C-alpha positions as MATLAB code, in Angstrom:
seq = 'MARKYKGIDHLTPVDRVVVGLMIGVPTALVLWLVWVPAVGSVLLSFTNWDGIGPISAAKNIGLKNYHDVLTIYPPFIPALQHNLIWLAVMFLVATPIGMFLAVLLDREVRGSRVYQTAIYLPVVLSLALVGFIWQLIYSRDQGLINQLTGSSIDWYGDQRYNLWAALVASSWRHVGYIMLLYLAGLKGVDPTLREAAKVDGATERQTFFKVVFPVMFPINIIVLVVTVIESLRAFDLVWVINKGRNGLELISTLVTSNIVGEASRIGFGSALATFMLVISSIFIVLYLRIVMREQR';
ca = [
     134.602  115.631   91.860;
     130.494  115.978   91.065;
     129.429  114.110   87.558;
     128.264  115.539   84.717;
     124.523  115.137   83.793;
     124.037  113.297   80.985;
     121.199  113.935   79.022;
     119.092  110.694   76.922;
     121.306  110.853   74.551;
     123.950  110.423   75.925;
     121.841  106.649   77.824;
     123.594  103.620   76.648;
     121.203  101.270   74.710;
     120.365   99.180   77.626;
     119.852  102.381   79.552;
     117.054  103.606   76.851;
     115.292  100.298   76.976;
     115.278  100.137   80.755;
     113.654  103.361   81.023;
     111.196  102.984   77.864;
     110.352  100.242   79.720;
     109.708  102.237   82.725;
     107.509  104.692   81.160;
     105.774  102.220   78.316;
     104.685   99.400   80.445;
     103.015  101.930   83.135;
     101.491  103.533   80.494;
     100.393  100.885   78.769;
      98.564   99.435   81.343;
      96.653  102.250   83.122;
      95.580  103.157   79.101;
      94.348   99.713   78.949;
      92.741   98.648   81.995;
      91.295  101.995   82.891;
      90.888  104.883   79.730;
      89.880  101.918   77.334;
      87.057  100.973   79.459;
      85.974  104.296   80.320;
      85.868  105.439   77.109;
      84.387  102.116   75.986;
      81.694  102.559   78.552;
      80.603  106.522   77.385;
      80.366  105.229   73.785;
      78.430  101.860   74.877;
      76.053  104.287   76.570;
      74.400  105.467   73.495;
      73.589  102.071   72.266;
      71.315   99.703   72.696;
      73.723   96.620   72.905;
      72.464   94.266   75.104;
      75.955   91.934   75.460;
      74.672   88.791   74.084;
      75.460   89.287   70.216;
      78.660   91.369   68.670;
      79.223   95.230   69.326;
      79.354   95.731   65.680;
      75.332   94.557   65.431;
      74.595   97.336   68.123;
      72.241  100.678   67.274;
      73.053  103.902   68.270;
      70.248  105.428   70.054;
      71.219  108.724   71.161;
      70.601  109.571   74.548;
      67.639  107.253   75.258;
      69.568  105.500   77.418;
      70.206  108.692   79.842;
      66.821  109.411   79.327;
      65.477  106.251   80.215;
      67.190  106.583   83.425;
      66.130  109.715   84.454;
      62.588  109.274   83.649;
      61.449  105.616   84.092;
      63.746  103.983   85.916;
      62.170  103.679   89.440;
      65.716  102.742   91.404;
      67.545  106.204   90.178;
      66.821  108.484   92.364;
      67.026  106.174   95.683;
      70.075  105.226   94.278;
      71.559  109.015   94.207;
      69.690  109.863   97.468;
      71.221  106.862   99.128;
      75.251  108.331   97.251;
      74.633  111.118   98.997;
      73.815  110.235  102.079;
      76.538  107.707  102.183;
      79.045  111.296  100.666;
      77.031  113.652  103.914;
      78.117  110.683  106.251;
      81.899  109.755  105.133;
      82.473  113.815  105.088;
      80.661  115.266  107.780;
      80.695  111.974  110.403;
      83.743  109.915  109.676;
      86.178  112.477  108.187;
      85.761  114.421  111.456;
      86.193  111.290  113.882;
      89.260  110.524  111.985;
      90.902  113.749  112.138;
      90.066  113.663  115.886;
      91.741  110.847  116.249;
      94.564  111.556  114.133;
      95.210  114.983  116.391;
      94.964  112.787  119.739;
      97.662  110.533  118.239;
      99.684  113.225  117.029;
     100.971  113.504  120.606;
     102.763  110.624  120.620;
     100.558  109.319  123.680;
     101.777  105.840  125.582;
     100.674  102.915  123.668;
      99.874  105.373  120.315;
     101.537  102.892  117.673;
      99.222  100.042  119.286;
      96.282  102.448  118.701;
      97.460  103.387  114.909;
      97.467   99.855  113.994;
      93.918   98.871  115.809;
      92.419  102.187  114.199;
      94.101  101.103  110.653;
      93.481   97.798  110.569;
      89.995   98.127  108.859;
      91.837   99.840  106.182;
      93.155   96.695  104.909;
      90.280   94.794  105.053;
      88.155   94.722  101.624;
      84.170   96.374  102.371;
      83.145   92.532  101.501;
      84.882   91.053  104.337;
      83.695   94.483  106.422;
      80.453   93.403  105.959;
      80.717   89.931  107.202;
      82.465   91.315  109.953;
      79.447   93.418  110.888;
      76.980   90.732  110.544;
      78.020   89.296  113.629;
      76.708   92.357  115.077;
      73.987   92.604  112.866;
      72.215   89.352  112.937;
      69.081   89.278  113.817;
      68.913   86.009  115.768;
      72.911   85.523  117.118;
      73.951   89.619  116.798;
      75.792   91.285  119.353;
      73.243   94.310  119.429;
      70.247   92.002  119.636;
      71.872   89.922  121.830;
      73.142   92.896  124.503;
      69.647   94.534  123.533;
      66.939   91.817  123.774;
      65.455   92.627  120.505;
      64.930   91.285  117.267;
      66.016   93.667  114.639;
      66.935   92.844  111.344;
      69.676   95.589  110.747;
      70.741   94.413  107.013;
      67.229   93.131  106.115;
      64.588   96.107  107.215;
      64.904   98.927  104.721;
      64.292  101.435  107.935;
      67.871  100.267  108.925;
      69.959   98.915  106.496;
      71.463  102.019  105.346;
      72.076  103.215  108.508;
      74.199   99.877  109.601;
      76.070   99.746  106.492;
      76.932  103.303  106.966;
      77.975  102.423  110.487;
      80.315   99.827  109.128;
      81.478  101.632  106.026;
      82.506  104.539  108.729;
      84.634  102.524  110.759;
      87.036  101.275  107.702;
      86.926  104.900  106.363;
      88.263  106.693  109.729;
      91.215  104.389  109.784;
      92.753  105.632  106.786;
      91.309  109.120  107.103;
      93.195  109.169  110.344;
      96.063  108.345  108.460;
      96.230  110.974  105.950;
      96.048  113.830  108.782;
      98.497  112.247  111.230;
     100.997  112.681  108.035;
      99.869  115.814  107.520;
     100.480  116.646  111.198;
     104.215  115.053  111.303;
     104.661  117.147  108.013;
     103.332  120.636  109.929;
     106.760  123.348  111.338;
     107.008  122.858  114.615;
     107.935  126.484  114.934;
     104.192  127.538  113.767;
     102.616  126.012  116.886;
     105.546  127.776  119.421;
     104.617  131.134  117.778;
     100.750  130.649  118.238;
     101.426  128.992  121.579;
     103.445  132.452  122.574;
     100.619  134.752  121.150;
      98.747  133.138  123.970;
      96.293  130.649  121.642;
      94.761  127.873  122.784;
      95.644  124.407  121.844;
      92.261  124.597  119.914;
      92.343  128.113  118.613;
      96.095  126.555  117.552;
      94.523  124.041  115.303;
      92.063  125.648  113.471;
      93.396  128.699  112.631;
      97.263  127.802  112.525;
      97.467  123.729  111.713;
      94.572  123.205  109.587;
      95.129  126.157  107.413;
      98.520  124.775  106.617;
      97.436  121.276  105.904;
      95.259  122.644  102.990;
      96.521  120.259  100.312;
      95.605  117.301  102.963;
      92.139  118.202  103.271;
      91.318  118.690   99.155;
      92.649  115.299   99.407;
      90.470  113.819  101.875;
      87.906  115.401  100.356;
      88.524  114.167   96.209;
      89.000  110.828   98.391;
      85.798  110.639  100.508;
      84.155  112.041   97.322;
      85.037  108.905   95.576;
      84.948  106.521   98.115;
      81.697  107.528   98.467;
      80.612  107.212   95.095;
      82.006  103.960   94.231;
      80.803  101.974   97.259;
      80.072   98.767   96.186;
      81.262   95.636   97.976;
      79.737   96.285  101.232;
      75.843   96.761  100.146;
      75.820   94.325   97.245;
      77.375   91.568   99.939;
      74.493   92.001  102.030;
      71.651   92.248  100.018;
      72.957   92.998   96.436;
      71.830   96.692   96.356;
      68.189   96.161   97.135;
      65.228   96.505   99.797;
      66.922  100.315  100.474;
      70.329   99.788   99.654;
      70.273  100.728   96.284;
      73.500  102.712   95.354;
      74.640  104.183   91.569;
      77.517  101.716   91.459;
      75.156   97.976   92.126;
      72.793   99.303   89.742;
      75.387   99.696   87.149;
      76.210   95.766   87.764;
      73.169   95.066   87.740;
      72.313   96.134   84.438;
      75.680   94.917   83.136;
      76.492   91.502   84.827;
      73.010   90.638   85.899;
      69.625   89.186   84.226;
      68.733   91.686   82.717;
      72.149   92.046   80.625;
      71.294   95.802   79.383;
      75.124   96.737   78.176;
      74.269   99.776   76.738;
      71.619  100.913   79.766;
      74.294  100.199   82.540;
      77.167  102.300   80.899;
      74.815  105.424   80.941;
      74.589  104.804   84.533;
      78.597  104.547   84.732;
      78.823  107.560   82.934;
      76.963  109.031   85.076;
      79.713  108.030   88.100;
      82.051  108.951   86.036;
      80.912  112.765   85.491;
      80.122  113.191   88.925;
      83.881  111.420   89.845;
      85.684  113.818   87.018;
      84.188  117.105   88.367;
      86.258  116.431   91.990;
      88.815  114.871   89.936;
      89.453  117.786   88.163;
      88.794  120.266   91.101;
      91.335  118.626   92.908;
      94.103  118.783   90.171;
      93.586  122.650   89.568;
      94.396  123.169   93.394;
      96.784  120.952   93.468;
      98.522  122.668   89.640;
      97.719  126.069   91.458;
      99.645  125.311   94.986;
     102.525  124.201   92.860;
     102.846  128.058   90.743;
];
């Protein structure tokens, strides 16, 4: 005999405590670790606080920090350009490669599990560790590339090459993540759609781009948002290389340099962080609107 559903009014006191903890603890952590710092950064961006004295001593200077970022802070424009280049490479190069690998592995080729593990392995590594691993390849004196080619290029030190060298290292990690997302999406596609396309005489390429790819629309949106956010928050790799200097300026490294660096300009660094927050929020809101529209 099926049990009747009992509402929250029929829960025992112990059950209510458990439910309250399950809802309250994660909510409190998100508020404390995400929303409070985010709102605090926005508020501090309107002040001249240097992080030394009490916050109460900070003066409200309005939009001066934002004006200074856009007019008299030379590293900002190169950093913004580098972030856009980072986004373009991740979206136009690394993402298609990850999708292509997912399509190949979805065919259940021999040893596909081994290939999946090998391609996904860099994802579990931090970008800082990825930077050290690729240092063995890019090192000017003992690096693999220079040993094979006989050149003496300083891949991490020369600003003509270091951005592209960092992008290759970052793409190596990003490809595995995208492969996993698309592989999960391909496993969820109804097999009858492929069979129907095959009966209609469609080739494998036509089937993928005209049938399978449109069906994976939610996965495509997730990949887009993840790629944008990862590109904006790229930090660990370039910080390990040269702390975001000499051709590797990114907005995230500028934020860190101003907040925890020698300058200690908390208000100015918070203005830079707010720029990142606004840009990220645009894509997050777009993602939420599309997801909510699909659910309706």
